[in-house]
Coordinates of C-alpha atoms in Angstrom, one line a residue:
X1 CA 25.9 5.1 -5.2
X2 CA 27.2 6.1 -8.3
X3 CA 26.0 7.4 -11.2
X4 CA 26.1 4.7 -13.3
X5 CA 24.7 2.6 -10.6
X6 CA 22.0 4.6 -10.3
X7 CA 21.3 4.7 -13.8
X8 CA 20.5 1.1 -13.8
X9 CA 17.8 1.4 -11.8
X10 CA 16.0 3.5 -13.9
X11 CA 13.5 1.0 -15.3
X12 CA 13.2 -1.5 -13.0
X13 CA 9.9 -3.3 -13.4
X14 CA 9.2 -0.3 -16.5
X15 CA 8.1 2.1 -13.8
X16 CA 10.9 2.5 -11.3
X17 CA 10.1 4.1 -8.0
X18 CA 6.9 4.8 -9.3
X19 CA 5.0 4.2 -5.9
X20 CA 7.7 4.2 -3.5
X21 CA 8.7 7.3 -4.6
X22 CA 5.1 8.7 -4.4
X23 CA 4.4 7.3 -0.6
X24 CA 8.5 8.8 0.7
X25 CA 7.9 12.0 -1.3
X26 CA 5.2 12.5 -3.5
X27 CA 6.9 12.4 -6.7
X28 CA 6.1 11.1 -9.8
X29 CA 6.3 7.8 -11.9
X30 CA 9.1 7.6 -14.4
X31 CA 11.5 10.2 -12.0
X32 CA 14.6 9.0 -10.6
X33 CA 15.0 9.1 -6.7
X34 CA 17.1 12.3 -6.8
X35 CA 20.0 12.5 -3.9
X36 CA 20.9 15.7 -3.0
X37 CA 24.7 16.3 -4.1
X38 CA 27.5 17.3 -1.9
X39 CA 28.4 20.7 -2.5
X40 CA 32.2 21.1 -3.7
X41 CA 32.9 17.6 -3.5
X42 CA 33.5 16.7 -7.0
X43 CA 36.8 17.1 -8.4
X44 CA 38.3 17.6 -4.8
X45 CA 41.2 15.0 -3.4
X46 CA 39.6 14.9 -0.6
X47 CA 36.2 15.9 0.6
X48 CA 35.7 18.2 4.2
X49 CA 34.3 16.3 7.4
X50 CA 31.0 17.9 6.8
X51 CA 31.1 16.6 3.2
X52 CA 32.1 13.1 4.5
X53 CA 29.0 13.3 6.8
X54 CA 27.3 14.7 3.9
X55 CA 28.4 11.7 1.8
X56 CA 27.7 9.2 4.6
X57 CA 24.1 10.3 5.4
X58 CA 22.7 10.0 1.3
X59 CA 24.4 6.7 1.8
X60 CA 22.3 5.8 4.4
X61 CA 19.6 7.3 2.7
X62 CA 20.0 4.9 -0.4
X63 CA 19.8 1.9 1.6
X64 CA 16.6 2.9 3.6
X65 CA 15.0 3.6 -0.4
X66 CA 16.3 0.3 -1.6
X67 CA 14.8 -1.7 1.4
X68 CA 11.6 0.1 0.2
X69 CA 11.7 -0.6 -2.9
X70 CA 12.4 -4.4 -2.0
X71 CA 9.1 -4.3 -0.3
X72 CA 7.6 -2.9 -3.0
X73 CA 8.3 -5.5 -5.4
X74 CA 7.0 -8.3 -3.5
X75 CA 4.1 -6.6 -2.9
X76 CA 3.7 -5.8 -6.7
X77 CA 4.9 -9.8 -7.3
X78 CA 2.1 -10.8 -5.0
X79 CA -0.9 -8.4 -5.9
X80 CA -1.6 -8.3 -9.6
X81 CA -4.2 -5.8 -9.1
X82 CA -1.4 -3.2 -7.7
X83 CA 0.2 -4.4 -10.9
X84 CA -2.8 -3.6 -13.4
X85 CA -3.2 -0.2 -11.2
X86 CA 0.1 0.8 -11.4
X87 CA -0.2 0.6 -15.6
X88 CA -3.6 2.0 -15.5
X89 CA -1.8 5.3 -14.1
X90 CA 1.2 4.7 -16.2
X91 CA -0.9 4.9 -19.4
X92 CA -2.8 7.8 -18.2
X93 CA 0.0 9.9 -17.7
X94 CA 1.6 8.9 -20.7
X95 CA -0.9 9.8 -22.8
X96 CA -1.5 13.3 -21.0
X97 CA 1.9 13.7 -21.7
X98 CA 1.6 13.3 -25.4
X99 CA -1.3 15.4 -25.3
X100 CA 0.6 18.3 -23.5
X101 CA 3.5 17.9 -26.7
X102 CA 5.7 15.8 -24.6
X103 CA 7.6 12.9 -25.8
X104 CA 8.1 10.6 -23.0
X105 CA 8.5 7.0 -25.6
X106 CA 11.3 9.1 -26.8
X107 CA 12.8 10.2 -24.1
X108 CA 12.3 6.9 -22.5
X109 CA 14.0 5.4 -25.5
X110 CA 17.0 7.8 -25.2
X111 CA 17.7 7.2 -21.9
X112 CA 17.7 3.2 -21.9
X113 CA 20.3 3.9 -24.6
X114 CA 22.4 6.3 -22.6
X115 CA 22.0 3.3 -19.8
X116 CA 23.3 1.1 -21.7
X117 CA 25.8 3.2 -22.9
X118 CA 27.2 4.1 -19.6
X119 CA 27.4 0.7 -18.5
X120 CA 30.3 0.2 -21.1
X121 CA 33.8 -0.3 -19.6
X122 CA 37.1 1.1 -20.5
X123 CA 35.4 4.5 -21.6
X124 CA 36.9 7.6 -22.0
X125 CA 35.8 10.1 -18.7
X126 CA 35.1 12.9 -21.0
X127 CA 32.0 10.7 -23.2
X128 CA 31.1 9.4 -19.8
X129 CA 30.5 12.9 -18.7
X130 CA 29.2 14.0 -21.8
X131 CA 26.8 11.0 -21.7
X132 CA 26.1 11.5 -18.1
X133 CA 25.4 15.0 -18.6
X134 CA 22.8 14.3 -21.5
X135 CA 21.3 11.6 -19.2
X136 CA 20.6 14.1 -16.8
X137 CA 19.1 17.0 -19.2
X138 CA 16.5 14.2 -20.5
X139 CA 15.8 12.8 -17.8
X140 CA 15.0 16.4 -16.2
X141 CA 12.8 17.1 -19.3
X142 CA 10.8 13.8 -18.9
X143 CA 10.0 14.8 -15.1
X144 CA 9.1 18.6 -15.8
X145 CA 7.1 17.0 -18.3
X146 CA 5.4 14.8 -15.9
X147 CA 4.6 17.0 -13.2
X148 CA 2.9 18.7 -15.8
X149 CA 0.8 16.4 -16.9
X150 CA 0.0 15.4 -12.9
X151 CA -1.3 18.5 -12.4
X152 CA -4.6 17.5 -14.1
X153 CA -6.7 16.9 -11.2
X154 CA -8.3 13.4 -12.9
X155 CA -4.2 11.8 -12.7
X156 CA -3.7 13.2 -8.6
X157 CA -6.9 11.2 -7.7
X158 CA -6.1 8.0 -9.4
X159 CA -2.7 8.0 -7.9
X160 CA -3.0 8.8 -4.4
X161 CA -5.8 6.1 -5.0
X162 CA -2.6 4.0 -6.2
X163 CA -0.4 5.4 -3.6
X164 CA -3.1 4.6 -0.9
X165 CA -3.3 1.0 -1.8
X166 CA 0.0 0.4 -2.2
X167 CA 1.3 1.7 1.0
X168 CA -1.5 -0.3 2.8
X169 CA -0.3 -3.6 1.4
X170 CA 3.4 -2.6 2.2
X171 CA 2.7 -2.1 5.4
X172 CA 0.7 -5.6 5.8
X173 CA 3.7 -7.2 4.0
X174 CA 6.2 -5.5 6.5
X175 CA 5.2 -3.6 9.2
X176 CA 8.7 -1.8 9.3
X177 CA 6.8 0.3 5.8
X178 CA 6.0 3.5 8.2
X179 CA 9.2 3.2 9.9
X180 CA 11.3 3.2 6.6
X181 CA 9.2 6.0 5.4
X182 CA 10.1 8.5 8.2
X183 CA 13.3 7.6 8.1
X184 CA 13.4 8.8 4.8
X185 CA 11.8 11.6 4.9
X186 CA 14.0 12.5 7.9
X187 CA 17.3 12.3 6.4
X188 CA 16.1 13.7 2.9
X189 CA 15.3 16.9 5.3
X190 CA 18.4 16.4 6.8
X191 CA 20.8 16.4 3.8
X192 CA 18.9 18.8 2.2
X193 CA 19.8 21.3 5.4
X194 CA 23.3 20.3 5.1
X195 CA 23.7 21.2 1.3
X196 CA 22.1 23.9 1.7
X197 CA 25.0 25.1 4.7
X198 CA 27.5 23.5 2.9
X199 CA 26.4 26.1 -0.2
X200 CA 26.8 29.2 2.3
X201 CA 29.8 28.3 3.1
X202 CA 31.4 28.0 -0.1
X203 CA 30.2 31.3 -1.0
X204 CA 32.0 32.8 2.2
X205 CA 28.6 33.2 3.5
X206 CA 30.1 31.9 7.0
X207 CA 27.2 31.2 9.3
X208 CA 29.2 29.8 11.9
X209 CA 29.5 26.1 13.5
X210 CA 26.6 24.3 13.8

């Protein structure tokens, strides 16, 4: 996926991956499903086999989330209560936010624009890294701040009371839920080993073949 492509994602439904991220990893609303990079890839005319596998795996990875968050939505679509949950928690953390000095309707703001910004063809690669770079700073900000405000213990009930729910009706919707999940959580550990190899490596850390 690239990153534009993922950008456009970002506020699906006005809370993307909010509970599908929570039920693979425990994350929080608002945050971008973050794929590990490939170490050393970018820039290169061509990327190492390990980088290629590297490359292939968050692939996978990204199609194992999206089938997720297909189920998700239909779940959402079919259970308004999920729906009026889901707010419920969205508010609350908003407004802990604010009270914490964040500014997530700002931030929020600024990255739709940046969105739609980097959706624009024909421009120049040094804005679109400029922009892409900025996208990434707030968008950064706006989680720190939000695992902030989810440390107040009030916020963790009501959304593994959230996350609870919603995994139960996924996995009524489509028994292959639990599957998905593991799967995820499987190649995220995965990838995350092979960065970090990839990393010593580069660094003439050696290590040896695997």
């Amino acid at each position: 996926m690239s990153e534009v492509q993922m950008i456009k994602t970002l506020h699906r439904n006005g809370m993307p991956a909010a509970v599908v991220a929570a039920v693979m990893a425990m994350t929080a609303p608002f945050a971008i499903a973050q794929q590990p990079a490939p170490p050393g890839a970018a820039g290169q005319q061509q990327a190492s086999p390990q980088q290629q596998e590297f490359m292939q795996l968050r692939a996978e990875l990204q199609q194992l989330q999206q089938q997720l968050g297909e189920i998700q939505e239909q779940v959402l679509e079919d259970n308004p209560e999920l729906q009026e949950q889901q707010e419920d928690l969205r508010n609350m953390i908003m407004e802990t936010m604010k009270e914490q000095g964040a500014t997530p309707d700002e931030d929020i703001n600024k990255l739709k624009t940046l969105q739609a910004e980097l959706q624009k063809e024909d421009m120049p690669e040094d804005k679109r890294q400029r922009l892409i770079q900025e996208f990434r700073e707030t968008n950064m900000g706006l989680q720190q701040a939000q695992q902030q405000a989810m440390q107040e213990e009030e916020l963790q009930q009501v959304q593994q009371s959230l996350n609870d729910a919603m995994l139960t009706a996924m996995v009524d919707a489509n028994p292959e839920t639990e599957k998905l999940i593991s799967q995820v959580q499987q190649t995220r550990q995965k990838l995350m080993q092979m960065q970090q190899e990839i990393q010593r490596k580069m660094q003439g850390g050696g290590g040896g073949p695997r």
